[in-house]
Short mmCIF file of C-alpha atoms and ligand atoms in Angstrom, two decimals:
data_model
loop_
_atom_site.label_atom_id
_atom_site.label_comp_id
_atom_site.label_asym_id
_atom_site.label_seq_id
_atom_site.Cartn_x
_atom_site.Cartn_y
_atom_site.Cartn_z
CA UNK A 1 -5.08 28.84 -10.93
CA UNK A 2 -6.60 26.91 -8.34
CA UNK A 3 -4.46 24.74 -7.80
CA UNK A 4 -1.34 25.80 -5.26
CA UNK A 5 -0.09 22.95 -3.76
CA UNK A 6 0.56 19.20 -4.19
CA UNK A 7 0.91 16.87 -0.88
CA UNK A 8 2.52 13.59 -1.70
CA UNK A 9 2.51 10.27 -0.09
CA UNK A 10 5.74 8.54 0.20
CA UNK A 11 6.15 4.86 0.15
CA UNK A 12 4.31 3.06 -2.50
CA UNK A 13 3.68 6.64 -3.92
CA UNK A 14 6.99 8.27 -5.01
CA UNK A 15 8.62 4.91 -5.46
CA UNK A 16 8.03 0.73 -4.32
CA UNK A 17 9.90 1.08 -1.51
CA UNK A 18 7.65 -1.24 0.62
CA UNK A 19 8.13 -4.57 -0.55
CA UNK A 20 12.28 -4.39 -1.60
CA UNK A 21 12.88 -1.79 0.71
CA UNK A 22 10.91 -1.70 4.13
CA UNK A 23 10.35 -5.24 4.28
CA UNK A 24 14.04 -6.39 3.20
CA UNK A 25 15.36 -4.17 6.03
CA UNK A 26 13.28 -4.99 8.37
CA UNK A 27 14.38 -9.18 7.79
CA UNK A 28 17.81 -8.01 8.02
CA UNK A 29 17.27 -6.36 11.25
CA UNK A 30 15.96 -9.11 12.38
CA UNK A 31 18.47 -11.71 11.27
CA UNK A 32 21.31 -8.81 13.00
CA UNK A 33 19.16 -9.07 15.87
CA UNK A 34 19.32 -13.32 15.93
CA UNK A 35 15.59 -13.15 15.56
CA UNK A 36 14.05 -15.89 14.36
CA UNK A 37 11.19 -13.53 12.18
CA UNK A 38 10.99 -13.48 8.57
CA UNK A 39 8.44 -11.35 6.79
CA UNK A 40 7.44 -12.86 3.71
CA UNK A 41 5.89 -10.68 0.57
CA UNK A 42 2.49 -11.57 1.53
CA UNK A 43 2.97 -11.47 5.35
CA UNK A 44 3.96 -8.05 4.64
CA UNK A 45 1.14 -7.06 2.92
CA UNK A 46 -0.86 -7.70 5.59
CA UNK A 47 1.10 -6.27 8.03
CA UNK A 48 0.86 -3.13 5.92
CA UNK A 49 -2.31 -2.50 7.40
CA UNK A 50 -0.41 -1.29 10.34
CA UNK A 51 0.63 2.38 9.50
CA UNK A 52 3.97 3.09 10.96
CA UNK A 53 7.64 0.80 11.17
CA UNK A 54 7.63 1.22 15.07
CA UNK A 55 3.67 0.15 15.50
CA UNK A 56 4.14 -2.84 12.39
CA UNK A 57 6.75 -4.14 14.65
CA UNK A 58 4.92 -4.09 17.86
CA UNK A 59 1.39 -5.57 15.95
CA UNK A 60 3.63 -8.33 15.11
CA UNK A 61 4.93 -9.09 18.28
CA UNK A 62 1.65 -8.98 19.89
CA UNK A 63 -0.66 -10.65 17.38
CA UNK A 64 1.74 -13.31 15.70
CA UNK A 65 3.03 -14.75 19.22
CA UNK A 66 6.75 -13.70 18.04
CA UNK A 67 9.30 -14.70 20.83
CA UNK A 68 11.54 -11.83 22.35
CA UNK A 69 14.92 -12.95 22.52
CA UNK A 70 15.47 -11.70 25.84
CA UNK A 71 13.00 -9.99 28.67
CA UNK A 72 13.57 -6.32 28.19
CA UNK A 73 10.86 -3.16 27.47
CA UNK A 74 8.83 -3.80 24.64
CA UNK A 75 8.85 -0.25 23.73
CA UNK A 76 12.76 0.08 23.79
CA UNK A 77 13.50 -3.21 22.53
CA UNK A 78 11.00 -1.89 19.22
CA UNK A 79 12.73 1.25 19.08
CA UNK A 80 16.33 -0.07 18.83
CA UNK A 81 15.19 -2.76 16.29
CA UNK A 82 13.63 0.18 14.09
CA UNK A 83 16.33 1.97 14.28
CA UNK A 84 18.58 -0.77 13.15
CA UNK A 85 16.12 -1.83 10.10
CA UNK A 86 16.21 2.45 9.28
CA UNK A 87 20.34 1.66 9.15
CA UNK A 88 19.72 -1.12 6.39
CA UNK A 89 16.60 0.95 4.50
CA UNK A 90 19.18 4.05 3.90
CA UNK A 91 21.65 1.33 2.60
CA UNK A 92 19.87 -0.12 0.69
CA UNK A 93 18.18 3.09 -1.04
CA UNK A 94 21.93 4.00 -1.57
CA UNK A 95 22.66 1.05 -3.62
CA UNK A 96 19.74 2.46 -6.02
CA UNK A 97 17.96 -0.88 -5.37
CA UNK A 98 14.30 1.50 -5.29
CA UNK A 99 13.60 3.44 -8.36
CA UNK A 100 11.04 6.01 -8.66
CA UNK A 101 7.95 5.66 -10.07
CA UNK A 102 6.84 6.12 -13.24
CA UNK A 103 5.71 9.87 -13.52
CA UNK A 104 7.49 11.63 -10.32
CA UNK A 105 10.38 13.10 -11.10
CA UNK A 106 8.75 14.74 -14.27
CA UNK A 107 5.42 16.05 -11.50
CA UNK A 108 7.46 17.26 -9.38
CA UNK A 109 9.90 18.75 -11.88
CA UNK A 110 6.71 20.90 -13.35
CA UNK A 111 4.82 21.36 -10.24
CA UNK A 112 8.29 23.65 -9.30
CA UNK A 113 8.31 25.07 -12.70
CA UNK A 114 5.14 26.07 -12.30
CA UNK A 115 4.73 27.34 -8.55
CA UNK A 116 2.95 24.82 -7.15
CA UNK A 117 4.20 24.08 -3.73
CA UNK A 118 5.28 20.94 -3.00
CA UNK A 119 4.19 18.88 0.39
CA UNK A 120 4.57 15.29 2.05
CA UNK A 121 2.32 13.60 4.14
CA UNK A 122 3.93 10.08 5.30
CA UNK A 123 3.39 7.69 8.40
CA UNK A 124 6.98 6.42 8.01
CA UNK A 125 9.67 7.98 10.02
CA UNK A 126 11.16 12.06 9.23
CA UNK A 127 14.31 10.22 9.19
CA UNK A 128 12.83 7.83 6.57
CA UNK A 129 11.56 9.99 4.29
CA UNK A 130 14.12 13.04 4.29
CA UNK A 131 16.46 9.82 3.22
CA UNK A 132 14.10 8.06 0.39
CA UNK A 133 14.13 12.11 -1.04
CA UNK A 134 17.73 12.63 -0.92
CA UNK A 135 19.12 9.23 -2.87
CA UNK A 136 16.02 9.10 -4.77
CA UNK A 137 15.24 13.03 -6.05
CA UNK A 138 18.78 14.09 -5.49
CA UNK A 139 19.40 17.14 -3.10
CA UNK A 140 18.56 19.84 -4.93
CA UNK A 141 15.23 18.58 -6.42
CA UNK A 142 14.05 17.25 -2.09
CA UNK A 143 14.63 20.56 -1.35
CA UNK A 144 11.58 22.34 -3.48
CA UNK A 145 9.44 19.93 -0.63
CA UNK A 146 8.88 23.11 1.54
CA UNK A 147 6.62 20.75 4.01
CA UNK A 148 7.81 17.50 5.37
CA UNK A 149 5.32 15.99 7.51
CA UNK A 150 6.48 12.76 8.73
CA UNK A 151 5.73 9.69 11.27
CA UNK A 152 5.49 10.48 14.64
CA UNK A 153 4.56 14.66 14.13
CA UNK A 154 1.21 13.50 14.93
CA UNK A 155 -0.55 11.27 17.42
CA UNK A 156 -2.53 9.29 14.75
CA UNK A 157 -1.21 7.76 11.86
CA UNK A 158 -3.02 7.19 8.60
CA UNK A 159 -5.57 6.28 8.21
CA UNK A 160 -6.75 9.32 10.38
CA UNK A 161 -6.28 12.68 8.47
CA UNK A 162 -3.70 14.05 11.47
CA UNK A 163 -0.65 14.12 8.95
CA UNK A 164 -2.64 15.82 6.18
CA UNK A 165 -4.10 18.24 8.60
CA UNK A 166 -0.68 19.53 9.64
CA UNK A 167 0.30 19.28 6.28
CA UNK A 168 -2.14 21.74 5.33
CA UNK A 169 -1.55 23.80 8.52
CA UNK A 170 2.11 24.45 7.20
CA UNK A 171 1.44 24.88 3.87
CA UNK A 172 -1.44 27.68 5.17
CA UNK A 173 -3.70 26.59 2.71
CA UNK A 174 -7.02 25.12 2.58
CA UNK A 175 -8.24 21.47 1.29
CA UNK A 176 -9.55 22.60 -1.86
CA UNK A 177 -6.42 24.57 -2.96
CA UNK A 178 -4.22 21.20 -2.76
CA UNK A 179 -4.35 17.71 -4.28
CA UNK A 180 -3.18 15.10 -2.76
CA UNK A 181 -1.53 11.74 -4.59
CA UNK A 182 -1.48 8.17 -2.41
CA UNK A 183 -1.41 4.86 -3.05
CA UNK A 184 -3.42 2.75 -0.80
CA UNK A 185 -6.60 3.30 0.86
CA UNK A 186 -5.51 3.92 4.36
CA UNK A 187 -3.56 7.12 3.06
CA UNK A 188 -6.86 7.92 1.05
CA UNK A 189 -9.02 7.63 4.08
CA UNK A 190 -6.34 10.08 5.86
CA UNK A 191 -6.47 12.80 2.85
CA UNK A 192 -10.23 12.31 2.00
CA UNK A 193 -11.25 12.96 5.83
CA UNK A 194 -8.22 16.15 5.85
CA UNK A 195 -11.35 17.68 3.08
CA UNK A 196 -8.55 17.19 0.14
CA UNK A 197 -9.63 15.59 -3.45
CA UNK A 198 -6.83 12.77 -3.92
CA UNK A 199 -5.26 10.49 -7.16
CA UNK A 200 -4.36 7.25 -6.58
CA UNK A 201 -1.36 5.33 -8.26
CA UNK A 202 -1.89 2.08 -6.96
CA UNK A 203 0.41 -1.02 -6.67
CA UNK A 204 0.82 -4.49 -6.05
CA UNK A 205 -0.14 -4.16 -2.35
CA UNK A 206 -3.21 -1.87 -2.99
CA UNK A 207 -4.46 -2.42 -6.74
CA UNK A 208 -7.27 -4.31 -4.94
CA UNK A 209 -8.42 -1.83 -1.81
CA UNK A 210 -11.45 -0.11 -1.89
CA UNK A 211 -11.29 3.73 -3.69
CA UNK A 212 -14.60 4.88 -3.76
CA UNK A 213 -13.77 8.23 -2.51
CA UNK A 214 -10.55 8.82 -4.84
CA UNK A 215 -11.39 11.68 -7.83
CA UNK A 216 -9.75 9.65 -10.22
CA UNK A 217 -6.96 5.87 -9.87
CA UNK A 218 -4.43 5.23 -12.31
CA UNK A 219 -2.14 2.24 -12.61
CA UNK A 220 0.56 4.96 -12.77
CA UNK A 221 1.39 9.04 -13.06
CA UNK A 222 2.12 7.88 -16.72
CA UNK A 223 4.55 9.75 -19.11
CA UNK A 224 4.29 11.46 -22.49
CA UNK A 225 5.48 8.34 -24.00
CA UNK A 226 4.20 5.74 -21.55
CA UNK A 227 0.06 6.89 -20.94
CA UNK A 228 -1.28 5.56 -17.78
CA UNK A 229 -4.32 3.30 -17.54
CA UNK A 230 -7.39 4.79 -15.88
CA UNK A 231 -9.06 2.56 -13.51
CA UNK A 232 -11.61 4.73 -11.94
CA UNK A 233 -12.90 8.64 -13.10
CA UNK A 234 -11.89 10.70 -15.48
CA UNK A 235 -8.68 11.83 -16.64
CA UNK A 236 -10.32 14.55 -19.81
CA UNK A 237 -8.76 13.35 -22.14
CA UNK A 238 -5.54 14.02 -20.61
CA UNK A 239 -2.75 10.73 -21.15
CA UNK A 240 -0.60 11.33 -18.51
CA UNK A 241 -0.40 13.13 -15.03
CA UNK A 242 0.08 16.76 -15.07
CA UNK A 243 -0.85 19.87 -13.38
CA UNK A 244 -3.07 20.91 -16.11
CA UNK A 245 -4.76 17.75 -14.95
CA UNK A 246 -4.47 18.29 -11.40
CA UNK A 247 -6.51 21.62 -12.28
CA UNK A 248 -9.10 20.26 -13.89
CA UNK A 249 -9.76 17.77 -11.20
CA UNK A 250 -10.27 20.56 -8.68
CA UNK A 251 -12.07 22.53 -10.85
CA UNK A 252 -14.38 20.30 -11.39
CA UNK A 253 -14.75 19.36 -7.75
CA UNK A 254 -15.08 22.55 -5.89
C1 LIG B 301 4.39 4.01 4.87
C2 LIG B 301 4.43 3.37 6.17
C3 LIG B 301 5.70 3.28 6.89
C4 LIG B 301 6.73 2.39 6.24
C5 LIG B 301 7.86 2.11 7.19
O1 LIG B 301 4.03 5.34 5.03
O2 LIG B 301 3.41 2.92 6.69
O3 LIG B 301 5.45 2.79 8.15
O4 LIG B 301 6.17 1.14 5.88
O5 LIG B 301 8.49 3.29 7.55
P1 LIG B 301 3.45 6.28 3.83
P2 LIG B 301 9.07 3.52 9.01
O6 LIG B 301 2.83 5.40 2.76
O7 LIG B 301 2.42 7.12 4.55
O8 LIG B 301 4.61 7.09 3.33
O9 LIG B 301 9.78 2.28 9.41
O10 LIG B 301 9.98 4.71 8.86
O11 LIG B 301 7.89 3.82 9.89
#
């Protein structure tokens, strides 16, 4: 088998959690914090350009003409608010508001079955992400992830490949023995320019970005029972996500 490892994305990837779960805890951080700031869905999608909670925040400060409250360090002032709005994402991802996506829990369920190592590559925050795996996979299934690469591990954020290069560092392996599965096209940049062949499950925020470079871009991982929709490359005949299909793609692309 070539294939030895899968490298996820997180947000947008393994479940929505951008738009009800980023965004709604970043508003009420800023309605704790008597800020006057609202993100609005579409705002937000813009702002997603920004890779990163701690960098969003200080884009939007600088570039939308936000008012401080008070004169105080930019840089503290951005890291207390983040780590208020991190307070409200782990409550909210408590009360089940974020569901998985279609697919995940049955790829990563095989992938373990079947050896294949399991990775993440994310911009948002360790903290983030170890707490998105925990209420959303459950304990036992986060802890088959052997390689948590997370936020602020590397200099650059997506879209440059920093996270995916470390990823592969840990892992010890090279591009072509991984596959790597994203959602938007910053994280594809990231993963194409890390040497790695990637799938794309795209959403609301990214169904209309630019995926030239993706090997293949589904609406979703699919299910036996629920086949995705293929939006660009080829999926051999195959109906839903698997690691048989994972093979074939790097097969076919080495
Ligand atoms: C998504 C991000 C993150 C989140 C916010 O990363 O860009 O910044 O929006 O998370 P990915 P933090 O798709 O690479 O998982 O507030 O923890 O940064």
């Amino acid at each position: 088998m070539i294939l030895k490892a899968l490298i996820f994305d997180v947000d947008g990837t393994i479940a929505e959690t951008e738009r009800d779960g980023h965004r709604v805890a970043f508003n009420l951080a800023f309605e704790s914090a008597r800020l006057p700031w609202q993100w609005d869905i579409e705002t937000y999608g813009k702002l997603l350009e920004i890779g990163g909670g701690k960098e969003r925040l200080k884009h939007y400060i600088t570039h939308y003409k936000a008012d401080l409250p008070q004169k105080q360090p930019l840089d503290s002032f951005i890291r207390h608010l983040h780590r208020v709005k991190s307070r409200y994402y782990a409550k909210l991802l408590a009360s089940d508001a974020i569901p998985l996506r279609i697919g995940i829990k049955r790829l990563i369920t095989s992938a373990h079955q079947e050896g294949v190592r399991l990775a993440i590559a994310s911009t948002a925050s360790e903290e983030n992400v170890r707490v998105l795996l925990d209420t959303s996979l459950g304990q036992e299934m986060a802890s088959w992830f052997e390689v948590i690469c997370a936020g602020d591990m590397v200099k650059n954020k997506k879209p440059a490949p920093d996270i995916y290069l470390l990823a592969l560092e840990k892992l010890n392996l090279s591009p072509s023995e991984c596959l790597s599965i994203e959602d938007t096209n910053q994280g594809l940049r990231a993963s194409y320019e890390a040497g790695l062949n990637t799938v794309i499950t795209v959403n609301d925020y990214s169904k209309n970005q630019d995926f030239y470079r993706a090997n293949l871009v589904l609406n979703h991982l699919g299910e036996p029972d629920l086949f995705f929709k293929v939006i660009k490359g080829n999926s051999y005949n195959k109906f839903y996500f698997d690691i048989e299909l994972s093979e074939k793609i790097l097969a076919m692309s080495n």
